[in-house]
PDB file of C-alpha atoms in Angstrom:
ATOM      1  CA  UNK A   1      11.655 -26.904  -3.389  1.00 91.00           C
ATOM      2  CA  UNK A   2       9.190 -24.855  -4.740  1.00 95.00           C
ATOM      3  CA  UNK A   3       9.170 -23.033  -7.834  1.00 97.00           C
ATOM      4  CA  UNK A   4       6.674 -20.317  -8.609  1.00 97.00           C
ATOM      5  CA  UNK A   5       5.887 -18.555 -11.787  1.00 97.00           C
ATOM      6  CA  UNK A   6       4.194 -14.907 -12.761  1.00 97.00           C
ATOM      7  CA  UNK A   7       2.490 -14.076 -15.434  1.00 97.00           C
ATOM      8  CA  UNK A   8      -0.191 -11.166 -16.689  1.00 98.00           C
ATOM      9  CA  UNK A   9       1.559  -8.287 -16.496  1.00 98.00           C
ATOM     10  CA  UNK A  10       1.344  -5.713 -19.365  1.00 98.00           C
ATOM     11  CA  UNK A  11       0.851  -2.036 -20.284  1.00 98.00           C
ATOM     12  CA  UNK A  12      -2.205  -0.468 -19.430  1.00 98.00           C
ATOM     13  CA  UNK A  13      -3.896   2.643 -19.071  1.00 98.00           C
ATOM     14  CA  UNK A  14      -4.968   4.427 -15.950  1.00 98.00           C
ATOM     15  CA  UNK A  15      -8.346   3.354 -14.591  1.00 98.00           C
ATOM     16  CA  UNK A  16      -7.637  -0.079 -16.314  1.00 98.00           C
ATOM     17  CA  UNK A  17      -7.748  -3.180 -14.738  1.00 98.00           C
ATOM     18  CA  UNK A  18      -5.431  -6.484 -14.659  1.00 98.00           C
ATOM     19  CA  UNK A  19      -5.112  -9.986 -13.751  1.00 98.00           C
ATOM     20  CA  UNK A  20      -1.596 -11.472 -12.485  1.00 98.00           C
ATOM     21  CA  UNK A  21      -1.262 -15.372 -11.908  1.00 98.00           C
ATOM     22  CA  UNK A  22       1.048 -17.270 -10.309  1.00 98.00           C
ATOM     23  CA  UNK A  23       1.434 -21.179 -10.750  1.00 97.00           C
ATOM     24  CA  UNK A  24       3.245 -23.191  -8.167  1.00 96.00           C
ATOM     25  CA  UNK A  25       4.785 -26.486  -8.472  1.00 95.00           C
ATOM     26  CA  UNK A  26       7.195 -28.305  -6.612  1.00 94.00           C
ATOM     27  CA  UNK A  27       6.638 -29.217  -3.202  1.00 89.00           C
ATOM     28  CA  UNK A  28       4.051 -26.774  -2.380  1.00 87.00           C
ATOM     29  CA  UNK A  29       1.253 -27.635   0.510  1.00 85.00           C
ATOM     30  CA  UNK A  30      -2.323 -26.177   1.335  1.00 81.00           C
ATOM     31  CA  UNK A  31      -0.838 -25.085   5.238  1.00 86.00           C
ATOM     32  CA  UNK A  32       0.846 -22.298   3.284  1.00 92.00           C
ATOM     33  CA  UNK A  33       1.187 -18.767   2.940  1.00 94.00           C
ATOM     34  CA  UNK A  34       1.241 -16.758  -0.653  1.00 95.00           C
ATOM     35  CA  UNK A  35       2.284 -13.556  -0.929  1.00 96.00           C
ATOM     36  CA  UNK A  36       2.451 -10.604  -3.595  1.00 98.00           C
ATOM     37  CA  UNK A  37       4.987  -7.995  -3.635  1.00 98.00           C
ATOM     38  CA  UNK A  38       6.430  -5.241  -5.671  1.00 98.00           C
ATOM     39  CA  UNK A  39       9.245  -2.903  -6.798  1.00 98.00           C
ATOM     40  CA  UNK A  40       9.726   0.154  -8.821  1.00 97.00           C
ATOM     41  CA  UNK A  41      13.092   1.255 -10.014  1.00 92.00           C
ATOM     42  CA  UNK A  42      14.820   2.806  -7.447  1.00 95.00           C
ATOM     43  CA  UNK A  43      12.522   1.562  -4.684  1.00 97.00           C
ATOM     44  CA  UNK A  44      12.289  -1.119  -2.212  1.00 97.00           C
ATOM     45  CA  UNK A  45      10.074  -3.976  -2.603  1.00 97.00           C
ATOM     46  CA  UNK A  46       6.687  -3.394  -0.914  1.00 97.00           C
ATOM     47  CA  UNK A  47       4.222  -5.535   0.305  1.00 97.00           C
ATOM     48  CA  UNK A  48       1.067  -5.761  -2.091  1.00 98.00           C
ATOM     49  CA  UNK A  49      -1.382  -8.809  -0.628  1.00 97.00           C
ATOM     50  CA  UNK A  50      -1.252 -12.271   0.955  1.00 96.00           C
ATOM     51  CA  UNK A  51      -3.740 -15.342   1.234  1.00 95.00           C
ATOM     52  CA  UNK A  52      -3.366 -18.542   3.174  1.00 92.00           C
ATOM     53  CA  UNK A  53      -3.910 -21.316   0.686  1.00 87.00           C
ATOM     54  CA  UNK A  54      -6.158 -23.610   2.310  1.00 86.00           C
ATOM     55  CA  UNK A  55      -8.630 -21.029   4.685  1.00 82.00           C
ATOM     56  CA  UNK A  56      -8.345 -18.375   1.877  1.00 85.00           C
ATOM     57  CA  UNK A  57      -8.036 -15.662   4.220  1.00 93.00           C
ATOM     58  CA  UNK A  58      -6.602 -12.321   3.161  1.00 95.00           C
ATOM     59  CA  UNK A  59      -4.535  -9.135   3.854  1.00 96.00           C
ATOM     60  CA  UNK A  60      -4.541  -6.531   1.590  1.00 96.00           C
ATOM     61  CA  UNK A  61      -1.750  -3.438   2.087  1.00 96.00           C
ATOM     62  CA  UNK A  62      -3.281  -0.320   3.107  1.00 94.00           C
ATOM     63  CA  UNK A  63      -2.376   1.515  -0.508  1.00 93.00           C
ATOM     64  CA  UNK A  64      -4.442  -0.713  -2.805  1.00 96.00           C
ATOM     65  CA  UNK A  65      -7.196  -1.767  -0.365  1.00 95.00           C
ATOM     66  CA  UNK A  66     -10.378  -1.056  -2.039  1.00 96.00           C
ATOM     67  CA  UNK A  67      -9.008  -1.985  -5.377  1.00 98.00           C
ATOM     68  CA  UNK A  68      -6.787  -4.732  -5.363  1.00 98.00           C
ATOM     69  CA  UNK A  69      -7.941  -8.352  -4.727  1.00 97.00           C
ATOM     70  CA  UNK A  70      -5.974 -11.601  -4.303  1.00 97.00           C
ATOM     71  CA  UNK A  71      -7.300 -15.177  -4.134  1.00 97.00           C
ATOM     72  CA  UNK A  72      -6.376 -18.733  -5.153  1.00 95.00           C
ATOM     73  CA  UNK A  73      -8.115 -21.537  -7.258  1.00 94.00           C
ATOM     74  CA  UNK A  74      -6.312 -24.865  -4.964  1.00 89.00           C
ATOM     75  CA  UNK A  75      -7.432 -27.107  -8.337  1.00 90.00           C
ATOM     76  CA  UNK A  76      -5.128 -25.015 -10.234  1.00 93.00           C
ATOM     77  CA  UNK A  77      -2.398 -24.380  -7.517  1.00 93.00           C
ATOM     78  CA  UNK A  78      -2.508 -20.707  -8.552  1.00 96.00           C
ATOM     79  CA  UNK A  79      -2.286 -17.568  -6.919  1.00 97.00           C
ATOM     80  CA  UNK A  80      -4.376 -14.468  -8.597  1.00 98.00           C
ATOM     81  CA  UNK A  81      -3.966 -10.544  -8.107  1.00 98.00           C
ATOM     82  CA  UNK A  82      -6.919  -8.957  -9.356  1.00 98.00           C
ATOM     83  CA  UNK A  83      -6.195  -5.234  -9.874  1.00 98.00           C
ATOM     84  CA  UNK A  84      -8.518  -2.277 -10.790  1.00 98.00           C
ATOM     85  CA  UNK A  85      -8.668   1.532 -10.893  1.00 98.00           C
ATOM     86  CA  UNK A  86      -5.198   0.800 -12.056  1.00 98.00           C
ATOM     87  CA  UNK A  87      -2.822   4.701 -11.963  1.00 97.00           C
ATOM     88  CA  UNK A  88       0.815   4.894 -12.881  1.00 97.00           C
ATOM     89  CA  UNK A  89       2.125   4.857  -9.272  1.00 96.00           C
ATOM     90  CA  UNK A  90       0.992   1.056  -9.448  1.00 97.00           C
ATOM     91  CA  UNK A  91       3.951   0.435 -12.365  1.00 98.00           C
ATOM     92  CA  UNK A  92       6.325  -1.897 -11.208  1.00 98.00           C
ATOM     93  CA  UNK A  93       7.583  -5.556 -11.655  1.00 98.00           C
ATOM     94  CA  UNK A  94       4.994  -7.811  -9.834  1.00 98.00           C
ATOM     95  CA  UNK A  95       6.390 -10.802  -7.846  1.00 98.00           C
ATOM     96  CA  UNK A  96       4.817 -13.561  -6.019  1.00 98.00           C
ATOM     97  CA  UNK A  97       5.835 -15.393  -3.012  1.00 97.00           C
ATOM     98  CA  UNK A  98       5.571 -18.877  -0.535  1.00 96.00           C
ATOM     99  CA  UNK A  99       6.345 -19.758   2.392  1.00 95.00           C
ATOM    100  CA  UNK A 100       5.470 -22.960   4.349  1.00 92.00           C
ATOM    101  CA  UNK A 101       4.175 -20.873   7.136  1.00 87.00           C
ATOM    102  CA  UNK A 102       0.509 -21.419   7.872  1.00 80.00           C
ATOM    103  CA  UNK A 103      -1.717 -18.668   9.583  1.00 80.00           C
ATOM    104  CA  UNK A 104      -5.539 -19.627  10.230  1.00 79.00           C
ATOM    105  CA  UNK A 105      -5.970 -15.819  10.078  1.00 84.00           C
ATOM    106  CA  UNK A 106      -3.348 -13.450   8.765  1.00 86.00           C
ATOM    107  CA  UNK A 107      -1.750 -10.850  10.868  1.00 87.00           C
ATOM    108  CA  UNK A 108       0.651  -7.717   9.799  1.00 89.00           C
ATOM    109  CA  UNK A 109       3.198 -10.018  10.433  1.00 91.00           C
ATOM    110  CA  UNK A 110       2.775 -11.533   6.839  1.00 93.00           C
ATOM    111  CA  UNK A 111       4.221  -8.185   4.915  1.00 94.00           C
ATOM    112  CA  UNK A 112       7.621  -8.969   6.113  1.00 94.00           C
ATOM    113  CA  UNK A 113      10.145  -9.876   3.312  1.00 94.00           C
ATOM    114  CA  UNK A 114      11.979 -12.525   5.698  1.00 94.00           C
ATOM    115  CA  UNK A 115       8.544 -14.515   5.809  1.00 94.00           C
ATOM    116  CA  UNK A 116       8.900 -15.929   2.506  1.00 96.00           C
ATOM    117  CA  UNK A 117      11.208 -18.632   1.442  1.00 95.00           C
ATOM    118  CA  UNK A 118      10.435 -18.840  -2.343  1.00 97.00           C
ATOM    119  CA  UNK A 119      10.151 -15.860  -4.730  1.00 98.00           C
ATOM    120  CA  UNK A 120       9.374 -15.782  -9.015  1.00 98.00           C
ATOM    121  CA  UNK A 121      10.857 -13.958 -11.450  1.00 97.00           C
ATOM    122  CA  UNK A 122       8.391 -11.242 -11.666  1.00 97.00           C
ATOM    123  CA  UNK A 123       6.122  -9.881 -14.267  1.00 98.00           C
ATOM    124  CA  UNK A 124       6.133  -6.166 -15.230  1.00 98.00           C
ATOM    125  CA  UNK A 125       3.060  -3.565 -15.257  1.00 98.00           C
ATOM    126  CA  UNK A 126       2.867  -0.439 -16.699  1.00 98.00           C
ATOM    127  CA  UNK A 127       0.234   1.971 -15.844  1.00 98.00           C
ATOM    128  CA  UNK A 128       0.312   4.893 -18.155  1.00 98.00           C
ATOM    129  CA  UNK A 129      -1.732   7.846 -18.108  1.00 93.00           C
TER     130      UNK A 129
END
């Protein structure tokens, strides 16, 4: 089992910028995949960014390359979404994601919802303009 927890979110203005964590525990290993994902009312959850815990490579979604950034601190066992030149079409709850899956370099494969065997609860951001 693995249990993973959000937190950072918060209201901020456009251009702003914002850190999310996300602390696993449980049974968690380095040959592992995290994820970030989220969902605006009324939408489907979208992929956001993914690292591989040990190699630290990433793959950023097409919409917030160029100003969103994801990486890990392994001491920690943390996940991080850095995210700047925040605007309000960024609002949405913020979740992050595991799966036991281990990819030495990360493929489009890794947006897929079905990847990931362990969500948290989420962590709301608000962009306002």
């Amino acid at each position: 089992q693995v249990q993973l927890v959000e937190s950072g979110g918060g209201l901020v203005q456009a251009g702003g910028s914002l850190r999310l964590s996300c602390a696993a525990s449980g049974r968690t290993s380095s040959s592992s995949t995290m994820g970030w994902f989220r969902q605006a009312p009324g939408k489907e959850r979208e992929f956001v960014a993914a690292i591989n815990w040990s190699g630290g490579s990433t793959y950023v979604a097409d919409s917030v390359t160029g100003r969103f950034a994801i990486s890990r601190d392994n001491a920690k066992n943390t996940v991080y979404l850095q995210m700047n030149s925040l605007k309000p079409e960024d609002t949405a709850v913020y979740y992050c994601a595991y799966t036991s899956s281990y990819y030495r370099f990360l493929s489009a494969g890794i947006q897929q919802l079905a990847v990931y065997a362990y969500w948290g609860q989420g962590t709301q951001v608000t962009v306002s303009s």
